[in-house]
Amino acid sequence: MYDTILFDLDGTLTDPGLGITNSVAYALKRYGIEVQDRKSLYSFIGPPLSDSFMKYYGFSEEKAMEAIGVYREYFRDKGLYENEVYEGIRELLEKIKDSGRKIVLATSKPEEFSVRILEHFDLMKYFDVVAGASMDEKRNKKGDVIKYAMEKGGFTAHKAIMIGDREHDVFGAKENGLPSIGVLYGYGSEDELKAAGADYIAKAVEDIYALL
């Protein structure tokens, strides 16, 4: 049914919990904010960072952009690799690739970092297109990233589907006329994904291929 499969990165292909929360805590410490419960920073996984700094810590847009710069001081060399591929993902990508479908990465993480992560975990070989946010954060909303992926990859919404773990993936897919699969092994809840309007729900990695 679907011949172009778009994947989110964080919380869908890899579990970046340690690296992202360490990077956020590093940035917040620069502003005199000490984080006691690291799990409280899980909300930063998925959405654009600027939105999260503004929403959860009341930063202005200018201060949020500055905080992203501090975040990247840690993430660029260390946080990037405090990450692991979810069990079953390699096999899933292999299966999709062998079936002749196109595989696309569409992530709100900067493209430069996304490429480094895929290369580090030897996943790049599965992807036909890698589309991420721009480093200046002008392209960071999931809808804009998916539109950019479609332009870069030269495909349309016809027979394409988005797979992700947060409501932003679902909303971004809808903006571009794509159906979506919400996954429950990442950082979004079933309530969040259903409320956003995910067309399908995958409880585990092994459920994804059957839905495709």
Coordinates of N, CA and C in Angstrom, one line a residue:
M1 N 0.8 -1.2 0.0 CA 0.0 0.0 0.0 C 0.9 1.3 0.0
Y2 N 1.9 1.3 0.8 CA 2.8 2.4 0.9 C 4.1 2.1 0.3
D3 N 4.6 3.0 -0.5 CA 6.0 2.8 -1.1 C 7.0 3.8 -0.7
T4 N 6.6 4.8 0.1 CA 7.6 5.7 0.7 C 7.4 5.8 2.2
I5 N 8.3 5.4 3.0 CA 8.2 5.3 4.4 C 9.0 6.4 5.1
L6 N 8.4 7.3 5.8 CA 9.1 8.4 6.5 C 9.2 8.0 8.0
F7 N 10.4 8.1 8.5 CA 10.6 7.9 9.9 C 11.1 9.1 10.7
D8 N 10.5 9.3 11.9 CA 11.1 10.2 12.8 C 12.4 9.5 13.4
L9 N 13.3 10.3 14.0 CA 14.5 9.7 14.6 C 14.4 9.4 16.1
D10 N 14.3 10.5 16.9 CA 14.3 10.4 18.3 C 13.0 9.7 18.8
G11 N 13.2 8.6 19.5 CA 12.0 8.0 20.1 C 11.3 7.0 19.1
T12 N 11.8 6.9 17.9 CA 11.2 6.1 16.9 C 12.3 5.1 16.3
L13 N 13.4 5.6 15.9 CA 14.5 4.7 15.5 C 15.5 4.5 16.6
T14 N 15.8 5.5 17.4 CA 16.8 5.4 18.5 C 16.2 6.0 19.8
D15 N 16.7 5.5 20.9 CA 16.3 6.1 22.2 C 17.4 7.1 22.6
P16 N 17.1 8.4 22.5 CA 18.2 9.4 22.7 C 18.1 10.0 24.2
G17 N 17.3 9.3 25.0 CA 17.0 9.9 26.3 C 18.1 10.4 27.1
L18 N 19.2 9.6 27.2 CA 20.3 10.0 28.0 C 21.0 11.3 27.4
G19 N 21.3 11.2 26.1 CA 22.0 12.3 25.5 C 21.3 13.6 25.5
I20 N 20.0 13.6 25.2 CA 19.2 14.8 25.1 C 19.0 15.4 26.5
T21 N 18.7 14.6 27.5 CA 18.5 15.1 28.9 C 19.8 15.6 29.4
N22 N 20.9 15.0 29.2 CA 22.2 15.5 29.6 C 22.5 16.8 29.0
S23 N 22.2 17.0 27.7 CA 22.4 18.2 27.0 C 21.5 19.4 27.5
V24 N 20.3 19.0 27.7 CA 19.3 20.1 28.3 C 19.8 20.5 29.7
A25 N 20.1 19.5 30.5 CA 20.5 19.8 31.9 C 21.8 20.7 31.9
Y26 N 22.7 20.4 30.9 CA 23.9 21.2 30.8 C 23.6 22.6 30.4
A27 N 22.6 22.8 29.5 CA 22.2 24.2 29.1 C 21.5 24.9 30.2
L28 N 20.6 24.2 30.9 CA 19.9 24.9 32.0 C 20.8 25.3 33.1
K29 N 21.8 24.5 33.4 CA 22.8 24.8 34.4 C 23.5 26.2 34.2
R30 N 23.7 26.5 32.9 CA 24.3 27.7 32.5 C 23.4 28.9 32.9
Y31 N 22.1 28.7 33.1 CA 21.2 29.7 33.5 C 20.8 29.6 34.9
G32 N 21.6 28.8 35.7 CA 21.4 28.7 37.1 C 20.2 27.8 37.5
I33 N 19.8 26.9 36.6 CA 18.7 26.0 36.8 C 19.2 24.6 37.0
E34 N 19.1 24.0 38.2 CA 19.5 22.7 38.5 C 18.3 21.7 38.3
V35 N 18.5 20.7 37.6 CA 17.4 19.7 37.4 C 17.6 18.5 38.3
Q36 N 16.6 18.3 39.2 CA 16.7 17.1 40.1 C 16.2 15.8 39.5
D37 N 15.1 15.9 38.8 CA 14.5 14.7 38.2 C 14.7 14.7 36.7
R38 N 15.7 13.9 36.2 CA 16.0 13.9 34.8 C 14.9 13.5 33.9
K39 N 13.9 12.7 34.4 CA 12.8 12.3 33.6 C 11.9 13.5 33.3
S40 N 12.0 14.6 34.0 CA 11.1 15.7 33.7 C 11.6 16.4 32.4
L41 N 12.8 16.0 31.9 CA 13.3 16.6 30.7 C 12.9 15.7 29.5
Y42 N 12.2 14.6 29.7 CA 11.8 13.8 28.6 C 10.9 14.5 27.6
S43 N 10.2 15.6 28.1 CA 9.3 16.4 27.3 C 10.1 17.1 26.2
F44 N 11.4 17.2 26.3 CA 12.2 17.9 25.3 C 12.5 16.9 24.1
I45 N 12.2 15.6 24.2 CA 12.5 14.7 23.2 C 11.3 14.7 22.2
G46 N 11.6 15.1 21.0 CA 10.6 15.2 19.9 C 10.4 16.6 19.4
P47 N 9.8 17.5 20.2 CA 9.5 18.8 19.7 C 10.7 19.6 19.4
P48 N 10.6 20.7 18.6 CA 11.7 21.6 18.5 C 12.2 22.1 19.8
L49 N 13.5 22.2 20.0 CA 14.1 22.6 21.3 C 13.6 24.0 21.7
S50 N 13.6 24.9 20.8 CA 13.2 26.3 21.1 C 11.8 26.3 21.7
D51 N 10.9 25.5 21.2 CA 9.5 25.5 21.8 C 9.6 25.0 23.2
S52 N 10.4 24.0 23.5 CA 10.4 23.4 24.8 C 11.1 24.3 25.8
F53 N 12.1 25.0 25.4 CA 12.7 26.0 26.4 C 11.7 27.1 26.7
M54 N 11.0 27.5 25.7 CA 10.0 28.6 26.0 C 8.8 28.0 26.8
K55 N 8.3 26.9 26.4 CA 7.1 26.3 27.1 C 7.4 25.9 28.5
Y56 N 8.5 25.2 28.8 CA 8.7 24.6 30.1 C 9.5 25.5 31.1
Y57 N 10.3 26.4 30.5 CA 11.1 27.2 31.4 C 10.9 28.7 31.2
G58 N 9.9 29.1 30.3 CA 9.6 30.5 30.2 C 10.6 31.3 29.5
F59 N 11.5 30.7 28.7 CA 12.5 31.5 28.0 C 11.9 32.3 26.9
S60 N 12.4 33.5 26.6 CA 12.0 34.3 25.5 C 12.5 33.5 24.2
E61 N 12.1 33.9 23.1 CA 12.6 33.3 21.8 C 14.1 33.5 21.7
E62 N 14.5 34.7 22.0 CA 16.0 35.0 21.9 C 16.8 34.2 22.9
K63 N 16.3 34.1 24.1 CA 17.0 33.3 25.1 C 17.0 31.8 24.8
A64 N 15.9 31.3 24.2 CA 15.8 29.9 23.8 C 16.8 29.6 22.7
M65 N 17.0 30.5 21.8 CA 18.0 30.3 20.7 C 19.4 30.2 21.3
E66 N 19.6 31.1 22.3 CA 20.9 31.1 22.9 C 21.1 29.8 23.7
A67 N 20.1 29.3 24.4 CA 20.1 28.1 25.1 C 20.4 26.9 24.2
I68 N 19.9 26.9 23.0 CA 20.2 25.9 22.0 C 21.7 25.8 21.7
G69 N 22.3 27.0 21.6 CA 23.7 27.1 21.3 C 24.5 26.4 22.5
V70 N 24.0 26.6 23.7 CA 24.7 26.0 24.9 C 24.5 24.5 24.9
Y71 N 23.2 24.1 24.6 CA 22.9 22.7 24.5 C 23.8 22.0 23.5
R72 N 24.0 22.6 22.4 CA 24.9 22.0 21.3 C 26.3 21.8 21.7
E73 N 26.8 22.7 22.7 CA 28.2 22.5 23.2 C 28.4 21.1 23.7
Y74 N 27.4 20.6 24.4 CA 27.5 19.2 25.0 C 27.1 18.2 23.9
F75 N 26.0 18.5 23.3 CA 25.4 17.5 22.4 C 26.3 17.1 21.2
R76 N 27.0 18.1 20.7 CA 27.8 18.0 19.4 C 28.9 16.9 19.6
D77 N 29.5 16.8 20.7 CA 30.6 15.9 20.9 C 30.3 14.7 21.8
K78 N 29.3 14.9 22.6 CA 29.1 13.8 23.6 C 27.6 13.3 23.6
G79 N 26.7 14.2 23.7 CA 25.3 13.8 23.8 C 24.8 13.0 22.6
L80 N 25.4 13.4 21.4 CA 25.0 12.7 20.2 C 25.1 11.2 20.3
Y81 N 26.1 10.8 21.0 CA 26.4 9.3 21.1 C 25.9 8.6 22.3
E82 N 25.2 9.4 23.2 CA 24.6 8.8 24.3 C 23.1 8.4 23.9
N83 N 23.1 7.4 23.1 CA 21.9 7.1 22.3 C 22.0 5.6 22.0
E84 N 20.9 5.0 21.7 CA 20.9 3.6 21.2 C 19.8 3.2 20.3
V85 N 20.1 2.4 19.4 CA 19.0 1.9 18.4 C 18.1 1.0 19.1
Y86 N 16.8 1.2 18.9 CA 15.8 0.3 19.5 C 15.9 -1.1 18.9
E87 N 15.7 -2.1 19.7 CA 15.8 -3.5 19.3 C 14.8 -3.7 18.2
G88 N 15.2 -4.3 17.1 CA 14.3 -4.7 16.0 C 14.3 -3.7 14.9
I89 N 14.9 -2.5 15.1 CA 14.9 -1.4 14.1 C 15.7 -1.8 12.9
R90 N 16.9 -2.3 13.1 CA 17.8 -2.7 11.9 C 17.0 -3.7 11.0
E91 N 16.4 -4.7 11.7 CA 15.7 -5.8 10.9 C 14.5 -5.2 10.2
L92 N 13.8 -4.2 10.8 CA 12.7 -3.6 10.2 C 13.1 -2.8 8.9
L93 N 14.2 -2.0 9.1 CA 14.7 -1.2 7.9 C 15.2 -2.1 6.8
E94 N 15.8 -3.2 7.2 CA 16.3 -4.2 6.2 C 15.1 -4.8 5.4
K95 N 14.1 -5.1 6.1 CA 12.9 -5.7 5.5 C 12.2 -4.7 4.5
I96 N 12.1 -3.5 5.0 CA 11.5 -2.4 4.1 C 12.3 -2.2 2.9
K97 N 13.6 -2.1 3.1 CA 14.6 -1.9 2.0 C 14.5 -3.0 1.0
D98 N 14.5 -4.2 1.5 CA 14.4 -5.4 0.6 C 13.1 -5.5 -0.2
S99 N 12.1 -4.8 0.3 CA 10.8 -4.9 -0.3 C 10.7 -3.8 -1.5
G100 N 11.8 -3.1 -1.6 CA 11.9 -2.1 -2.7 C 11.3 -0.7 -2.4
R101 N 10.9 -0.5 -1.2 CA 10.3 0.8 -0.8 C 11.4 1.8 -0.5
K102 N 11.0 3.1 -0.6 CA 11.9 4.2 -0.3 C 11.8 4.5 1.1
I103 N 13.0 4.7 1.8 CA 13.0 5.1 3.2 C 13.5 6.5 3.4
V104 N 12.8 7.3 4.2 CA 13.1 8.7 4.4 C 13.2 9.0 5.8
L105 N 14.2 9.8 6.2 CA 14.3 10.3 7.6 C 13.7 11.7 7.6
A106 N 12.8 12.0 8.5 CA 12.2 13.3 8.7 C 12.2 13.6 10.1
T107 N 13.1 14.4 10.6 CA 13.3 14.7 12.0 C 13.5 16.2 12.3
S108 N 13.1 16.6 13.5 CA 13.3 18.0 13.9 C 14.7 18.2 14.5
K109 N 15.5 17.1 14.5 CA 16.9 17.3 14.9 C 17.7 17.9 13.7
P110 N 18.6 18.7 14.0 CA 19.4 19.3 12.8 C 19.9 18.2 11.9
E111 N 19.9 18.4 10.6 CA 20.3 17.4 9.6 C 21.7 17.0 9.8
E112 N 22.6 17.9 10.2 CA 24.0 17.6 10.4 C 24.2 16.5 11.5
F113 N 23.5 16.7 12.6 CA 23.6 15.8 13.7 C 22.9 14.4 13.3
S114 N 21.8 14.5 12.6 CA 21.1 13.3 12.2 C 21.9 12.4 11.3
V115 N 22.6 13.0 10.4 CA 23.5 12.2 9.5 C 24.6 11.6 10.3
R116 N 25.2 12.3 11.3 CA 26.2 11.7 12.1 C 25.7 10.5 13.0
I117 N 24.5 10.7 13.4 CA 23.9 9.6 14.2 C 23.7 8.3 13.4
L118 N 23.1 8.5 12.2 CA 22.8 7.4 11.3 C 24.1 6.7 10.9
E119 N 25.2 7.5 10.6 CA 26.5 7.0 10.3 C 27.1 6.2 11.4
H120 N 27.0 6.8 12.6 CA 27.6 6.2 13.8 C 27.0 4.8 14.1
F121 N 25.7 4.7 13.9 CA 25.0 3.4 14.2 C 24.8 2.5 12.9
D122 N 25.5 2.9 11.8 CA 25.5 2.2 10.6 C 24.1 2.0 10.1
L123 N 23.3 3.0 10.1 CA 21.9 3.0 9.6 C 21.8 3.8 8.3
M124 N 22.8 4.6 7.9 CA 22.6 5.4 6.8 C 22.4 4.7 5.5
K125 N 22.9 3.4 5.4 CA 22.8 2.6 4.2 C 21.3 2.3 3.8
Y126 N 20.4 2.5 4.8 CA 19.0 2.2 4.6 C 18.2 3.3 4.0
F127 N 18.7 4.5 4.1 CA 18.0 5.7 3.8 C 18.3 6.3 2.4
D128 N 17.2 6.6 1.7 CA 17.2 7.2 0.4 C 17.3 8.7 0.6
V129 N 16.7 9.3 1.6 CA 16.6 10.7 1.8 C 16.8 11.0 3.3
V130 N 17.6 11.9 3.7 CA 17.7 12.4 5.1 C 17.3 13.9 5.1
A131 N 16.2 14.1 5.8 CA 15.7 15.5 6.0 C 15.6 15.9 7.4
G132 N 16.3 16.9 7.8 CA 16.3 17.3 9.2 C 16.1 18.8 9.3
A133 N 16.1 19.3 10.5 CA 16.0 20.8 10.8 C 17.2 21.5 10.3
S134 N 17.1 22.8 10.1 CA 18.3 23.6 9.8 C 18.9 24.0 11.1
M135 N 20.2 24.3 11.1 CA 20.9 24.7 12.3 C 20.4 26.0 12.8
D136 N 19.9 26.9 12.0 CA 19.4 28.2 12.5 C 18.0 28.1 13.0
E137 N 17.4 26.8 13.0 CA 16.1 26.6 13.6 C 15.0 27.2 12.8
K138 N 15.3 27.7 11.6 CA 14.2 28.3 10.7 C 13.3 27.2 10.1
R139 N 13.9 26.0 10.0 CA 13.1 24.8 9.6 C 13.3 23.8 10.7
N140 N 12.3 23.9 11.6 CA 12.3 22.9 12.7 C 11.0 22.3 13.0
K141 N 9.9 22.9 12.6 CA 8.6 22.3 12.8 C 8.5 21.0 11.9
K142 N 7.8 20.0 12.4 CA 7.8 18.7 11.7 C 7.1 18.9 10.3
G143 N 6.0 19.7 10.3 CA 5.4 19.9 9.0 C 6.3 20.4 7.9
D144 N 7.2 21.4 8.3 CA 8.1 22.0 7.4 C 9.2 21.0 7.0
V145 N 9.6 20.1 8.0 CA 10.6 19.1 7.7 C 10.1 18.1 6.7
I146 N 8.8 17.7 6.9 CA 8.3 16.7 6.0 C 8.1 17.3 4.6
K147 N 7.7 18.5 4.5 CA 7.6 19.2 3.2 C 9.0 19.3 2.5
Y148 N 10.0 19.6 3.3 CA 11.3 19.6 2.8 C 11.8 18.3 2.3
A149 N 11.4 17.2 3.1 CA 11.8 15.8 2.7 C 11.2 15.5 1.4
M150 N 9.9 15.9 1.2 CA 9.2 15.6 -0.1 C 9.9 16.3 -1.3
E151 N 10.3 17.5 -1.1 CA 10.9 18.3 -2.1 C 12.3 17.7 -2.4
K152 N 13.0 17.4 -1.4 CA 14.4 16.8 -1.5 C 14.4 15.4 -2.2
G153 N 13.4 14.6 -1.8 CA 13.3 13.3 -2.3 C 12.5 13.1 -3.6
G154 N 11.8 14.2 -4.0 CA 11.1 14.2 -5.2 C 9.9 13.2 -5.2
F155 N 9.2 13.2 -4.1 CA 8.0 12.3 -4.0 C 6.8 13.1 -3.4
T156 N 5.6 12.6 -3.6 CA 4.4 13.2 -3.1 C 3.8 12.4 -2.0
A157 N 2.7 12.9 -1.5 CA 2.0 12.2 -0.3 C 1.4 10.9 -0.8
H158 N 1.2 10.7 -2.1 CA 0.6 9.5 -2.6 C 1.4 8.3 -2.2
K159 N 0.8 7.4 -1.5 CA 1.5 6.1 -1.1 C 2.7 6.4 -0.1
A160 N 2.7 7.5 0.6 CA 3.7 7.8 1.6 C 3.1 7.8 2.9
I161 N 3.8 7.4 4.0 CA 3.3 7.4 5.3 C 4.4 7.8 6.3
M162 N 4.0 8.5 7.4 CA 4.9 9.0 8.4 C 4.8 8.1 9.7
I163 N 6.0 7.8 10.2 CA 6.0 7.0 11.5 C 6.8 7.8 12.5
G164 N 6.1 8.0 13.7 CA 6.8 8.7 14.8 C 6.1 8.4 16.1
D165 N 6.7 9.0 17.2 CA 6.3 8.7 18.5 C 5.6 9.8 19.2
R166 N 5.5 11.0 18.6 CA 4.9 12.2 19.2 C 3.8 12.8 18.4
E167 N 3.0 13.6 19.0 CA 1.9 14.2 18.3 C 2.4 15.1 17.1
H168 N 3.6 15.7 17.3 CA 4.2 16.5 16.3 C 4.4 15.8 14.9
D169 N 4.7 14.5 15.0 CA 4.8 13.7 13.8 C 3.5 13.5 13.1
V170 N 2.4 13.3 13.9 CA 1.1 13.2 13.4 C 0.6 14.5 12.7
F171 N 0.8 15.6 13.5 CA 0.3 16.9 13.0 C 1.1 17.2 11.7
G172 N 2.4 17.0 11.7 CA 3.2 17.3 10.5 C 2.8 16.5 9.3
A173 N 2.5 15.2 9.5 CA 2.0 14.4 8.4 C 0.7 14.9 7.9
K174 N -0.2 15.2 8.8 CA -1.5 15.8 8.3 C -1.4 17.0 7.5
E175 N -0.5 17.9 7.9 CA -0.2 19.2 7.2 C 0.1 18.9 5.7
N176 N 0.8 17.8 5.5 CA 1.3 17.5 4.2 C 0.5 16.4 3.5
G177 N -0.7 16.0 4.1 CA -1.6 15.0 3.4 C -1.1 13.6 3.5
L178 N -0.3 13.3 4.5 CA 0.2 11.9 4.8 C -0.6 11.3 5.9
P179 N -0.9 10.0 5.8 CA -1.4 9.2 7.0 C -0.2 9.0 7.9
S180 N -0.4 8.5 9.1 CA 0.7 8.3 10.1 C 0.5 7.1 10.9
I181 N 1.6 6.5 11.4 CA 1.6 5.5 12.4 C 2.3 6.0 13.6
G182 N 1.6 6.0 14.8 CA 2.1 6.4 16.0 C 2.7 5.2 16.8
V183 N 3.9 5.3 17.2 CA 4.5 4.2 17.9 C 4.5 4.4 19.4
L184 N 4.3 3.3 20.2 CA 4.1 3.5 21.7 C 5.4 3.1 22.5
Y185 N 6.5 2.7 21.8 CA 7.7 2.3 22.5 C 8.6 3.5 22.7
G186 N 8.2 4.7 22.2 CA 9.0 5.9 22.3 C 8.6 6.8 23.5
Y187 N 8.4 8.1 23.2 CA 8.2 9.0 24.3 C 6.8 9.6 24.3
G188 N 5.9 9.2 23.4 CA 4.6 9.7 23.3 C 3.6 8.7 23.9
S189 N 2.5 9.1 24.4 CA 1.5 8.1 25.0 C 0.5 7.8 23.9
E190 N -0.3 6.7 24.1 CA -1.3 6.3 23.2 C -2.4 7.4 23.2
D191 N -2.7 8.0 24.3 CA -3.7 9.1 24.4 C -3.2 10.3 23.5
E192 N -2.0 10.6 23.6 CA -1.4 11.8 22.9 C -1.5 11.5 21.4
L193 N -1.1 10.3 20.9 CA -1.1 10.0 19.5 C -2.5 9.9 18.9
K194 N -3.4 9.3 19.7 CA -4.8 9.1 19.2 C -5.5 10.5 19.2
A195 N -5.3 11.3 20.2 CA -5.9 12.7 20.2 C -5.4 13.5 19.0
A196 N -4.1 13.3 18.6 CA -3.6 14.0 17.5 C -4.1 13.5 16.1
G197 N -4.7 12.2 16.2 CA -5.3 11.7 15.0 C -4.4 10.7 14.2
A198 N -3.6 10.0 14.9 CA -2.7 9.0 14.2 C -3.7 8.0 13.5
D199 N -3.4 7.6 12.3 CA -4.2 6.6 11.6 C -4.0 5.2 12.1
Y200 N -2.8 4.9 12.6 CA -2.6 3.5 13.1 C -1.7 3.7 14.3
I201 N -1.7 2.7 15.2 CA -0.9 2.7 16.4 C -0.1 1.4 16.4
A202 N 1.2 1.5 16.6 CA 2.1 0.3 16.7 C 2.6 0.2 18.1
K203 N 2.3 -0.8 18.8 CA 2.7 -1.0 20.2 C 4.2 -1.3 20.3
A204 N 4.7 -2.0 19.3 CA 6.1 -2.5 19.3 C 6.7 -2.3 17.9
V205 N 8.0 -2.3 17.8 CA 8.7 -2.2 16.5 C 8.2 -3.3 15.6
E206 N 8.0 -4.5 16.0 CA 7.6 -5.6 15.2 C 6.2 -5.4 14.6
D207 N 5.4 -4.5 15.1 CA 4.0 -4.3 14.6 C 4.0 -3.4 13.4
I208 N 5.1 -2.7 13.2 CA 5.2 -1.6 12.1 C 5.0 -2.3 10.7
Y209 N 5.8 -3.3 10.4 CA 5.8 -3.8 9.1 C 4.5 -4.4 8.7
A210 N 3.8 -5.0 9.6 CA 2.4 -5.5 9.3 C 1.5 -4.4 8.9
L211 N 1.6 -3.2 9.5 CA 0.8 -2.1 9.2 C 1.1 -1.5 7.8
L212 N 2.4 -1.6 7.4 CA 2.7 -1.1 6.1 C 2.2 -2.0 5.0

